[in-house]
XYZ file of C-alpha atoms in Angstrom:
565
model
C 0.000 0.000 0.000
C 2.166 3.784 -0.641
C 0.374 5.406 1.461
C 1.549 8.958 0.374
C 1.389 8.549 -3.709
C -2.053 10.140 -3.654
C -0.376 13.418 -1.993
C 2.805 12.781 -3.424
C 2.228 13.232 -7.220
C 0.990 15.512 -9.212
C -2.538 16.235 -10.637
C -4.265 16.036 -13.583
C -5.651 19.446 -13.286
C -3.508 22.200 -11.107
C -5.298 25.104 -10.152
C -8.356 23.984 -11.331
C -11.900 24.859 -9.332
C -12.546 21.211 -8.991
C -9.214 19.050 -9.686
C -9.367 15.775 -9.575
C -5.597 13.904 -8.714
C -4.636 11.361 -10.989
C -4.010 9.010 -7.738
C -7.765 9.254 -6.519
C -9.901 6.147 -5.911
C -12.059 4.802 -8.821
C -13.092 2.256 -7.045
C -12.685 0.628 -3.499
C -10.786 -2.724 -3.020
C -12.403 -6.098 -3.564
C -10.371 -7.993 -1.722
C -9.966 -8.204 2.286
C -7.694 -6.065 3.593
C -7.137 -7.319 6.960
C -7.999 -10.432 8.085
C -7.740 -9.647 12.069
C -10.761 -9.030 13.986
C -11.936 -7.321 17.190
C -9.252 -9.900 19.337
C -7.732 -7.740 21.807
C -4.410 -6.836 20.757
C -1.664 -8.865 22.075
C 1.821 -8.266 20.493
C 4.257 -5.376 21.496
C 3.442 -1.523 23.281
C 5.504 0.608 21.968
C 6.584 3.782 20.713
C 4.829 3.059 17.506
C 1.806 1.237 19.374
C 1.067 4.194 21.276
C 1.503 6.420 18.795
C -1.085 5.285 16.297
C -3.603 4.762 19.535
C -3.210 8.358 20.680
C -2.903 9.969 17.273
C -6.192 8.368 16.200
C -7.805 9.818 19.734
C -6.325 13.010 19.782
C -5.891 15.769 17.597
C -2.042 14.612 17.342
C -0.165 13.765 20.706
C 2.584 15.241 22.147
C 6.136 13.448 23.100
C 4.872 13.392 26.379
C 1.787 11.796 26.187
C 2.853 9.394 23.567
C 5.800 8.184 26.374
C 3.457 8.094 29.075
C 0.982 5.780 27.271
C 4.148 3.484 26.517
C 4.840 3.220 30.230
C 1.504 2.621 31.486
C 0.497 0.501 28.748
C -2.714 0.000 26.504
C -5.114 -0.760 29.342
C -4.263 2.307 31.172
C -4.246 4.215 28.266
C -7.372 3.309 27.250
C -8.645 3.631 30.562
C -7.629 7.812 30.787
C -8.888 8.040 26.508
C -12.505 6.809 28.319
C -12.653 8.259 31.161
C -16.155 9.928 31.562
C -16.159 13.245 32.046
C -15.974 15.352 35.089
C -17.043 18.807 34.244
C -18.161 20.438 31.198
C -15.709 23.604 30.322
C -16.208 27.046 30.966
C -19.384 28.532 28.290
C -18.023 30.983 25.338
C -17.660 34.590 26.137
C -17.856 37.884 23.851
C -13.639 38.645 23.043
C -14.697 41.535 21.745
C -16.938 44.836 22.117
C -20.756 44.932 21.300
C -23.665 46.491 22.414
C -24.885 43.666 24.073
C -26.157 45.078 27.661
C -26.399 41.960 29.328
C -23.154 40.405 28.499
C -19.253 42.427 28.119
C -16.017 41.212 26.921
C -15.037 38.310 28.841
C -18.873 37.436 30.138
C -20.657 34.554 28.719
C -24.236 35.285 26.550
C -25.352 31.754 26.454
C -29.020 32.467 28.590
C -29.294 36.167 27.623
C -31.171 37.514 24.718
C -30.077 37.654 20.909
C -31.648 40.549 19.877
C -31.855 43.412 22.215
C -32.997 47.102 20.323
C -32.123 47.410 16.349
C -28.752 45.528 16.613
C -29.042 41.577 16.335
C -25.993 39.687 18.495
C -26.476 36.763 16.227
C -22.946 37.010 14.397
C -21.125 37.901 17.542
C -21.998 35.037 19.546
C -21.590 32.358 16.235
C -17.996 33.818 16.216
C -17.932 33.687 19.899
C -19.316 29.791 19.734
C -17.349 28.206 16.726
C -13.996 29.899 17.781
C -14.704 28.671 21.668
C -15.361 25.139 20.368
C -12.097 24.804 18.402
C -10.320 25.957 21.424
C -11.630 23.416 23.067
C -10.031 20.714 20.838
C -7.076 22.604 20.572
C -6.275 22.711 24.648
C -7.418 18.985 24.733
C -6.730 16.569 27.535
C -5.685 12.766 26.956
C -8.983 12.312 26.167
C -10.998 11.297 23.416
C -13.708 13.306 24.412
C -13.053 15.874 22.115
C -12.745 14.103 18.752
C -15.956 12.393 19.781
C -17.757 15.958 20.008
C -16.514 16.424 16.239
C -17.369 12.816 15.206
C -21.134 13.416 16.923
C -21.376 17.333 15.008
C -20.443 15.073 11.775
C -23.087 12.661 12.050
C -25.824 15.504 13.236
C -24.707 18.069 10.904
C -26.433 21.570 11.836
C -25.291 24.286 9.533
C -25.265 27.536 12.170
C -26.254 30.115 9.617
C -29.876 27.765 9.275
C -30.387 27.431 13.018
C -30.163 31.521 13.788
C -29.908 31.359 17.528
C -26.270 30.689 18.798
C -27.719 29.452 21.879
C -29.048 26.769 20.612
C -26.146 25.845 19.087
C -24.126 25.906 22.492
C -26.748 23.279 23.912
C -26.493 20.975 20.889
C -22.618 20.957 21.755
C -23.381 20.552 25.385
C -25.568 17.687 24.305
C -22.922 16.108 22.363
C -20.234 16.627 25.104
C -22.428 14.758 27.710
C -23.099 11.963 25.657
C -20.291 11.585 23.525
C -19.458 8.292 25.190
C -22.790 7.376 26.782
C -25.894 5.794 24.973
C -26.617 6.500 21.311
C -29.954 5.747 21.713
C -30.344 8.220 24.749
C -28.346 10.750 23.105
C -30.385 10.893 19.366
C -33.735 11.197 21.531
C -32.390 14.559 23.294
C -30.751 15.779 19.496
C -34.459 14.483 18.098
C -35.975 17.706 20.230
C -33.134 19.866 20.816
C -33.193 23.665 19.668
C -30.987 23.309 17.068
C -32.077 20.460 15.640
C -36.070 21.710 15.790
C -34.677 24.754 13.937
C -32.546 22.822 11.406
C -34.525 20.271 9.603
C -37.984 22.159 10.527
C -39.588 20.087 13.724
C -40.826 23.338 14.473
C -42.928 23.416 11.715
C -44.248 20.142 12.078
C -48.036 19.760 12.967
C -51.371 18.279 12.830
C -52.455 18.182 9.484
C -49.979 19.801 7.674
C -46.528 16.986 8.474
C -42.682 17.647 7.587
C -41.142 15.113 6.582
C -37.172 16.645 6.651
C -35.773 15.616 10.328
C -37.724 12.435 9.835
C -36.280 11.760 6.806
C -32.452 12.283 8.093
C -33.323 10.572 11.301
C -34.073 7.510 9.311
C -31.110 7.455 6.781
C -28.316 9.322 8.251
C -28.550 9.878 12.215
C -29.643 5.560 12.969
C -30.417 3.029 10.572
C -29.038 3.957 6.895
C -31.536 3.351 3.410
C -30.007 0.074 2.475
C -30.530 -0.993 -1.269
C -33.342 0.071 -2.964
C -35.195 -2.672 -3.265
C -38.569 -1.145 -4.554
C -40.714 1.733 -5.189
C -40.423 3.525 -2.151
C -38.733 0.293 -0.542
C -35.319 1.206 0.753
C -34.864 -2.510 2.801
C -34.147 -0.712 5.824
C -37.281 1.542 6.026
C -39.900 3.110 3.497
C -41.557 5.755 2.422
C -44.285 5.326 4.450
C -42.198 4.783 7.530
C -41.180 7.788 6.950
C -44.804 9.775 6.955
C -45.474 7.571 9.732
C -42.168 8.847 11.554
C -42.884 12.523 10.838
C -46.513 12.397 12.364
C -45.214 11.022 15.660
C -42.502 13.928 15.933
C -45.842 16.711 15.508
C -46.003 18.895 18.222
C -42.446 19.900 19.198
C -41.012 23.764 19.498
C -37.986 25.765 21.116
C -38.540 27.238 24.591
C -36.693 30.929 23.561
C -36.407 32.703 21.112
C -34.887 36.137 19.987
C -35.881 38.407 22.515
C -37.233 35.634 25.319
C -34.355 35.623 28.415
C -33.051 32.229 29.147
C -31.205 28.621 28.615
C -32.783 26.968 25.492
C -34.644 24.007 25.467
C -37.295 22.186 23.887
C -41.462 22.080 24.717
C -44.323 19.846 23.575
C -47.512 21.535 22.489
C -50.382 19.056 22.765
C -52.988 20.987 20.409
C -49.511 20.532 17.317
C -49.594 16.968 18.202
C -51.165 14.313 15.960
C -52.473 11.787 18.057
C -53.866 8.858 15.489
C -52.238 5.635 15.810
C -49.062 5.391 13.279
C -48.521 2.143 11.123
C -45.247 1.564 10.398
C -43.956 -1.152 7.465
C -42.687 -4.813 7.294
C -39.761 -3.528 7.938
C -40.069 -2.719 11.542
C -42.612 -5.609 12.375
C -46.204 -3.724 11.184
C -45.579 -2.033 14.899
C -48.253 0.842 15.776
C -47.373 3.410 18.251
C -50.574 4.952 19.240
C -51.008 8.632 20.820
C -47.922 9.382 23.947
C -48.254 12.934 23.997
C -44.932 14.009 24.686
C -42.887 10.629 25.104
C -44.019 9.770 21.573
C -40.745 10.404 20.143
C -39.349 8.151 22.603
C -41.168 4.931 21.214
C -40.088 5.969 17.520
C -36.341 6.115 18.276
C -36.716 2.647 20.604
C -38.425 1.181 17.387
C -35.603 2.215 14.830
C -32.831 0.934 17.610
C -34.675 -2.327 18.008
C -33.201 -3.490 14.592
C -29.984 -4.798 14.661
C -28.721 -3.064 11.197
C -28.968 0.570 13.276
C -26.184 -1.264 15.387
C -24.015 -1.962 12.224
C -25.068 1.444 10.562
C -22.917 3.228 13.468
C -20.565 0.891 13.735
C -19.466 1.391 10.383
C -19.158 5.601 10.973
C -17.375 4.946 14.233
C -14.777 2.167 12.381
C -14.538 4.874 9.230
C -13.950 8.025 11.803
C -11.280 6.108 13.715
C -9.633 3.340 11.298
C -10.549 3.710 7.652
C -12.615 3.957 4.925
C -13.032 0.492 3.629
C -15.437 -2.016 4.955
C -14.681 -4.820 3.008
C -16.481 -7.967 3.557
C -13.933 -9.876 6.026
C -14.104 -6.197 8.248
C -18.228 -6.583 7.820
C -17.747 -9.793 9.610
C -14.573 -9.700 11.997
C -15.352 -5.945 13.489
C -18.504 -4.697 12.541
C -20.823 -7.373 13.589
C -19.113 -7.985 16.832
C -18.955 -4.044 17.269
C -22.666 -3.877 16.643
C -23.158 -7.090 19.489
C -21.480 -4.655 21.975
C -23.653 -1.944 21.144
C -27.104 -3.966 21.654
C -26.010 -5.698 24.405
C -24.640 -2.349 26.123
C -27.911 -0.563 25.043
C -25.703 1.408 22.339
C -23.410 2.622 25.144
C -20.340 3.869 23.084
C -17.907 3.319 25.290
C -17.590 -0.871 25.198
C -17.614 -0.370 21.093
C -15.121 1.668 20.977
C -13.447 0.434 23.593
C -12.943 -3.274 21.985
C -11.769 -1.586 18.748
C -9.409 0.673 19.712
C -7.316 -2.028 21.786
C -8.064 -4.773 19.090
C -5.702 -6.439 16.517
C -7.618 -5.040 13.475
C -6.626 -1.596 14.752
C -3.315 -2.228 15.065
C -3.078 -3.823 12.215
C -0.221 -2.526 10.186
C -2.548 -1.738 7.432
C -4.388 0.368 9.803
C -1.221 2.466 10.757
C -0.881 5.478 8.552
C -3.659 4.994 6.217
C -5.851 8.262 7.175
C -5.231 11.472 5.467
C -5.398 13.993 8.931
C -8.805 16.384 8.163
C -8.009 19.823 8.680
C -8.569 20.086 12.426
C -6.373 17.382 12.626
C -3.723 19.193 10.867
C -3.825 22.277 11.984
C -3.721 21.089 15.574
C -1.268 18.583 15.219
C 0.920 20.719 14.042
C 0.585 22.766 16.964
C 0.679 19.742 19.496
C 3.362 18.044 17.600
C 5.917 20.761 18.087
C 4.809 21.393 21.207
C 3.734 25.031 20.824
C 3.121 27.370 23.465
C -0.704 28.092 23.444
C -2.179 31.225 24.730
C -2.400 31.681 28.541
C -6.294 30.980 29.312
C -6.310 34.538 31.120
C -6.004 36.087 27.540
C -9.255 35.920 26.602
C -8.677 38.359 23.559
C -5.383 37.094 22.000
C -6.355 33.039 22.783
C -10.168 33.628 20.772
C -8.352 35.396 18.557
C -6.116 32.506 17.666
C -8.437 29.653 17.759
C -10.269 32.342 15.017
C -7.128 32.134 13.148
C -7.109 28.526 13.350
C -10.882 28.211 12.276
C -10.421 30.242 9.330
C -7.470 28.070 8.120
C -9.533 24.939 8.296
C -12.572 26.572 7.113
C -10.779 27.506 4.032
C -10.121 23.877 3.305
C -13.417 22.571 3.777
C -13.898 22.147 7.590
C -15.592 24.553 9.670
C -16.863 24.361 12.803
C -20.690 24.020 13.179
C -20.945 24.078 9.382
C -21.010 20.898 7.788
C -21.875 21.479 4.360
C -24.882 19.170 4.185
C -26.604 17.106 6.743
C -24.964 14.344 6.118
C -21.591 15.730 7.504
C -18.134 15.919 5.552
C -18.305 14.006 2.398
C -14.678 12.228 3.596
C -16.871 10.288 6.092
C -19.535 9.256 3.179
C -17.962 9.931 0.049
C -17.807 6.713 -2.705
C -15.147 6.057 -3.468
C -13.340 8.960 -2.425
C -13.563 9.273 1.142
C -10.771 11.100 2.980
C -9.225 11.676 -0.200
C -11.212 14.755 -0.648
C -9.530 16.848 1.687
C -6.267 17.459 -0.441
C -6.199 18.847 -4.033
C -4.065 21.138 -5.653
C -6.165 23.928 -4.317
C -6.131 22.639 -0.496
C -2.292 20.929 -0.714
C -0.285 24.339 -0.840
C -3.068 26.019 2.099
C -1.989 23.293 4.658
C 1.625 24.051 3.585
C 1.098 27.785 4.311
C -0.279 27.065 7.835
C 3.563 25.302 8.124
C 4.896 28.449 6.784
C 3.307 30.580 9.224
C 4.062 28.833 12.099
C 7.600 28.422 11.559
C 8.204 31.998 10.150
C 10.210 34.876 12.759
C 6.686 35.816 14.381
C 4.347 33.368 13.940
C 0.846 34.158 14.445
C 0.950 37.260 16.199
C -1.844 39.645 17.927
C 0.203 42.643 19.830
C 3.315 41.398 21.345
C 1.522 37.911 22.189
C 2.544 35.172 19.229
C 2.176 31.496 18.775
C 4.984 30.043 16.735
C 6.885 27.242 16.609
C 10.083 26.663 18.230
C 12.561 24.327 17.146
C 14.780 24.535 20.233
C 11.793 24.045 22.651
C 10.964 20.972 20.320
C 14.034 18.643 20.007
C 14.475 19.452 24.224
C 12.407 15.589 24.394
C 15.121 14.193 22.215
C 17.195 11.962 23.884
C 20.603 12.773 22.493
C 19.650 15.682 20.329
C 23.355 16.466 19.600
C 24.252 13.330 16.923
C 22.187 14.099 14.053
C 20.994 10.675 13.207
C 19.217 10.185 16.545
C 17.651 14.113 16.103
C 16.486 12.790 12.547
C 15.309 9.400 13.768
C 12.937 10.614 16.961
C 11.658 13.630 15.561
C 10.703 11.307 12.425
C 9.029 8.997 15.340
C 7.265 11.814 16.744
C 5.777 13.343 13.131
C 5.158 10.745 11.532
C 3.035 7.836 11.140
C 5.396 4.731 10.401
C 8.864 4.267 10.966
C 10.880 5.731 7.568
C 13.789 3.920 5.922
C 17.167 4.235 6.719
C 17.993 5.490 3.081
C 14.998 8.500 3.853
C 16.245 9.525 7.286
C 19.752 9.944 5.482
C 17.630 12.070 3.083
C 16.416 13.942 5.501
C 19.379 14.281 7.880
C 21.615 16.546 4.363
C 19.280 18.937 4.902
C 20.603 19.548 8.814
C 23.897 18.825 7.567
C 23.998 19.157 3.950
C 27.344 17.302 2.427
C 29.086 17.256 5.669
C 30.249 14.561 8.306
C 27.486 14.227 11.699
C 30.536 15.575 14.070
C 30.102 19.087 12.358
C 26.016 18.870 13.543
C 27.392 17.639 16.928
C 30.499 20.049 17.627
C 28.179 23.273 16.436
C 25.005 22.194 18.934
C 27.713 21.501 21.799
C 29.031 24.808 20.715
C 25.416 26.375 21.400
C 24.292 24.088 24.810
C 27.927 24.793 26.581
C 26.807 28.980 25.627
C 23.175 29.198 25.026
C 23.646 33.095 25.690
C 25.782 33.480 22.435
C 23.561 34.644 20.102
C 26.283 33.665 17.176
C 25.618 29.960 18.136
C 22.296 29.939 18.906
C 21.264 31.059 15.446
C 23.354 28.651 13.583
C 21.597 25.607 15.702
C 18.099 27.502 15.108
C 18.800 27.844 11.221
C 19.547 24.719 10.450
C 17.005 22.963 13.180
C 14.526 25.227 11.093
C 15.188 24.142 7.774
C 15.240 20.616 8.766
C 11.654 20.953 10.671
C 10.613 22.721 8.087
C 11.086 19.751 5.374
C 10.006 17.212 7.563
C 6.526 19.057 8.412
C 6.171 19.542 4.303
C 6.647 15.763 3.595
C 3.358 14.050 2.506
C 4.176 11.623 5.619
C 2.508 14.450 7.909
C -0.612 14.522 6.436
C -0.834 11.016 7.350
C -2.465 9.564 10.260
């Protein structure tokens, strides 16, 4: 498998609007990739283990971590990725001045009003929201917590410019944050009458008489239980038509608490006179079941109904193996890890946490095929760049300068297809759903050189910069984890370890080691950075290590390897 020919070569169509590289997927595989199943894992925990465990987990981990994880071992590790969670974080603030009278720079606006006068706070507190959000993955913990709240915004995609109020938005997240790990079930029967979700796909609009069919429709085929083939007219082996209109009448009757002007958290409330309360009739497909009139636990019996099939099981199995594994499900994965996977599910009453759980310690993760074989998404870039090189991040008392960053950092994503709270359809990033593309989509010739700018920026003399307050990386601070930093083939070889996915060659590590030391023997590397440790303060010395250190980060970050997870 070369993992990096599809970044590696060049495209049909550079520059184009829509190119498409010559190295892109026609088709997927027909034969079995791996052959290992959900087994636990029981060969060696190591650097490399560790590495792929945490860097599928996280948003890229840090030397740190990654040693830790080696020294406590997979259990343990696994045991801190899962941990539930203890709080929830601090809400988003305003960073910056508007007229809002209930809420100032630094306050939080999540119960107050979103229109107040002539001037609507809508934009402010969107900014406020998305930028809050990335900072949240970017100032992670070992936890997976956070790349579960992205996977869980994929599968519900909400675009924020459809839903209006931002605080409605906040309590989808909070939604997702709580149950990121807990029940499926549980947690699509909140999302079914959240805010955002009302707003979204039109619950709100959804009555007696007059039916709309849109969240039904997505609840169906995208948040639990997939179309299937299309077997007939309307016949979509998972569900119909029908099941549908039958679906849609049981969620009448459902609105959001605030609005606009009204004061106060958001929720969700059940008007009785919206409600149609004739007995629904669903198909074949789900047993000929009738839920009759339940007021306001209606929902409830709808969502049980769609769980009680076990395909809904190995529909999200298959987006939880694709978010944290790969793409293909080929017909020895259908049987070895996503049947099993989808046992654990019904037998934990969709609790995430066993799931996941049994594939993240099992052989078919660690499979060697399985190391390397994701191209990172943007978030994942971005921030592993930052973690990686173990950045300074803004001090948390910064309010301004750190939501100003994590702005900076949203934009560069968003420009390459991955915003925050904007997935551009309902059915989430197309690198998640995409035949036979997949994670291919997110490079190109026009998205390639904008990741490589991000690299530029962060190694140039100032970084990102707001005042005298920068982020930037900094070589020195970087190779301070490296265990004999001063003999060049060891630099090479860890901070290859660290960067990358799999282990490089011997012949590539000499590549990479001529641009420290172009030409020259390793004791010139060695007798310069003794030069600089034995007199950090001369700035003569200090330079020359920096220069070179730089150039040599600098081509490492730029190889196609780093885009690989």
């Amino acid at each position: 498998m070369d993992r990096r020919a599809f970044i590696a070569k060049a495209f049909d169509k550079p520059g184009a609007a829509d190119p498409t590289p010559t190295y892109e997927n026609k088709e997927l595989p027909a034969v079995a990739r791996v052959n290992a199943g959900l087994e636990p894992y029981a060969e060696s925990w190591e650097w490399e283990e560790a590495s792929h465990l945490l860097n599928r987990a996280l948003f890229g981990a840090k030397r740190a971590e990654i040693e830790k994880a080696v020294n406590d071992g997979l259990s343990a590790t696994l045991d801190l990725l899962l941990a539930d969670l203890v709080a929830l974080p601090e809400p988003p603030v305003y960073y910056q001045y508007t007229q809002d009278p209930n809420a100032g720079v630094g306050e939080s606006w999540v119960t107050h009003p979103q229109v107040v006068g002539t001037e609507n706070f809508g934009f402010f507190r969107k900014r406020s929201l998305k930028n809050w959000g990335v900072g949240q993955m970017v100032n992670q913990e070992t936890s997976i917590r956070e790349k579960m709240v992205l996977f869980w915004h994929n599968h519900f995609g909400v675009a924020a410019a459809v839903v209006g109020d931002a605080r409605f938005l906040y309590q989808l997240n909070q939604l997702l944050r709580e149950g990121a790990l807990g029940s499926i079930k549980e947690l699509v029967k909140e999302v079914s009458v959240s805010s955002a979700m009302l707003v979204f796909l039109n619950g709100n609009q959804n009555r007696e008489g007059k039916p709309n069919e849109n969240f039904a429709r997505e609840l169906f085929e995208l948040f639990t239980i997939g179309k299937g083939p299309q077997i007939g007219e309307g016949n979509y082996t998972n569900y119909t038509e029908e099941d549908i209109r039958e679906a849609a009448r049981v969620l009448t009757g459902w609105a959001p608490t605030v609005y606009g002007k009204v004061e106060g958290e958001p929720g969700s409330q059940f008007i009785t006179n919206w409600h149609d309360k004739t007995d629904k009739q669903f198909s074949a497909a789900f047993d000929n079941l009738i839920i009759s009139d339940q007021e306001g636990e209606e929902y409830k019996a709808l969502v049980d109904m769609i769980f009680s099939k076990r395909e809904t099981a190995r529909y999200l199995s298959r987006k939880l193996y694709r978010w944290f594994v790969y793409y293909v499900i080929d017909e020895a994965t259908e049987q070895h890890v996503i049947e099993p996977m989808a046992q654990l599910l019904i037998e934990n009453d969709f609790s995430v946490k066993p799931a996941l759980r049994a594939l993240l310690s099992s052989g078919h993760f660690f499979d060697s095929e399985n190391r390397g074989c994701m191209i990172k998404s943007p978030f994942d870039f971005h921030i592993s760049l930052l973690r990686k090189t173990n950045v300074v991040l803004p001090d948390p008392s910064n309010t301004y300068f750190g939501y100003k960053f994590w702005h900076y950092l949203r934009n560069l994503s968003s420009t390459i297809d991955q915003d925050f709270l904007d997935t551009p359809t309902v059915a989430g990033w197309p690198a998640y759903y995409q035949k036979p593309v997949y994670y291919q989509s997110w490079i190109s010739s026009a998205t390639l050189p904008q990741r490589q700018t991000a690299i530029d920026k962060f190694m140039s003399k100032n970084g990102y910069k707001v005042g005298e307050d920068k982020v930037k990386i900094d070589s020195l601070v970087l190779i301070e984890g490296i265990s004999d930093p001063s003999d060049p083939n060891v630099l090479v070889k860890e901070l290859a370890e660290l960067l990358f996915p799999l282990p490089l060659s011997q012949e590539f590590r000499d590549e990479i080691k001529d641009i420290l030391i172009p030409g020259l023997p390793d004791f010139e590397w060695t007798e310069e950075y003794i030069l600089y440790i034995t007199d950090p303060s001369n700035e003569g010395y200090k330079q020359a290590v920096i220069t070179k250190l730089d150039a040599l980060l600098k081509s490492m970050l730029s190889l196609a390897e780093f885009q690989l997870s």
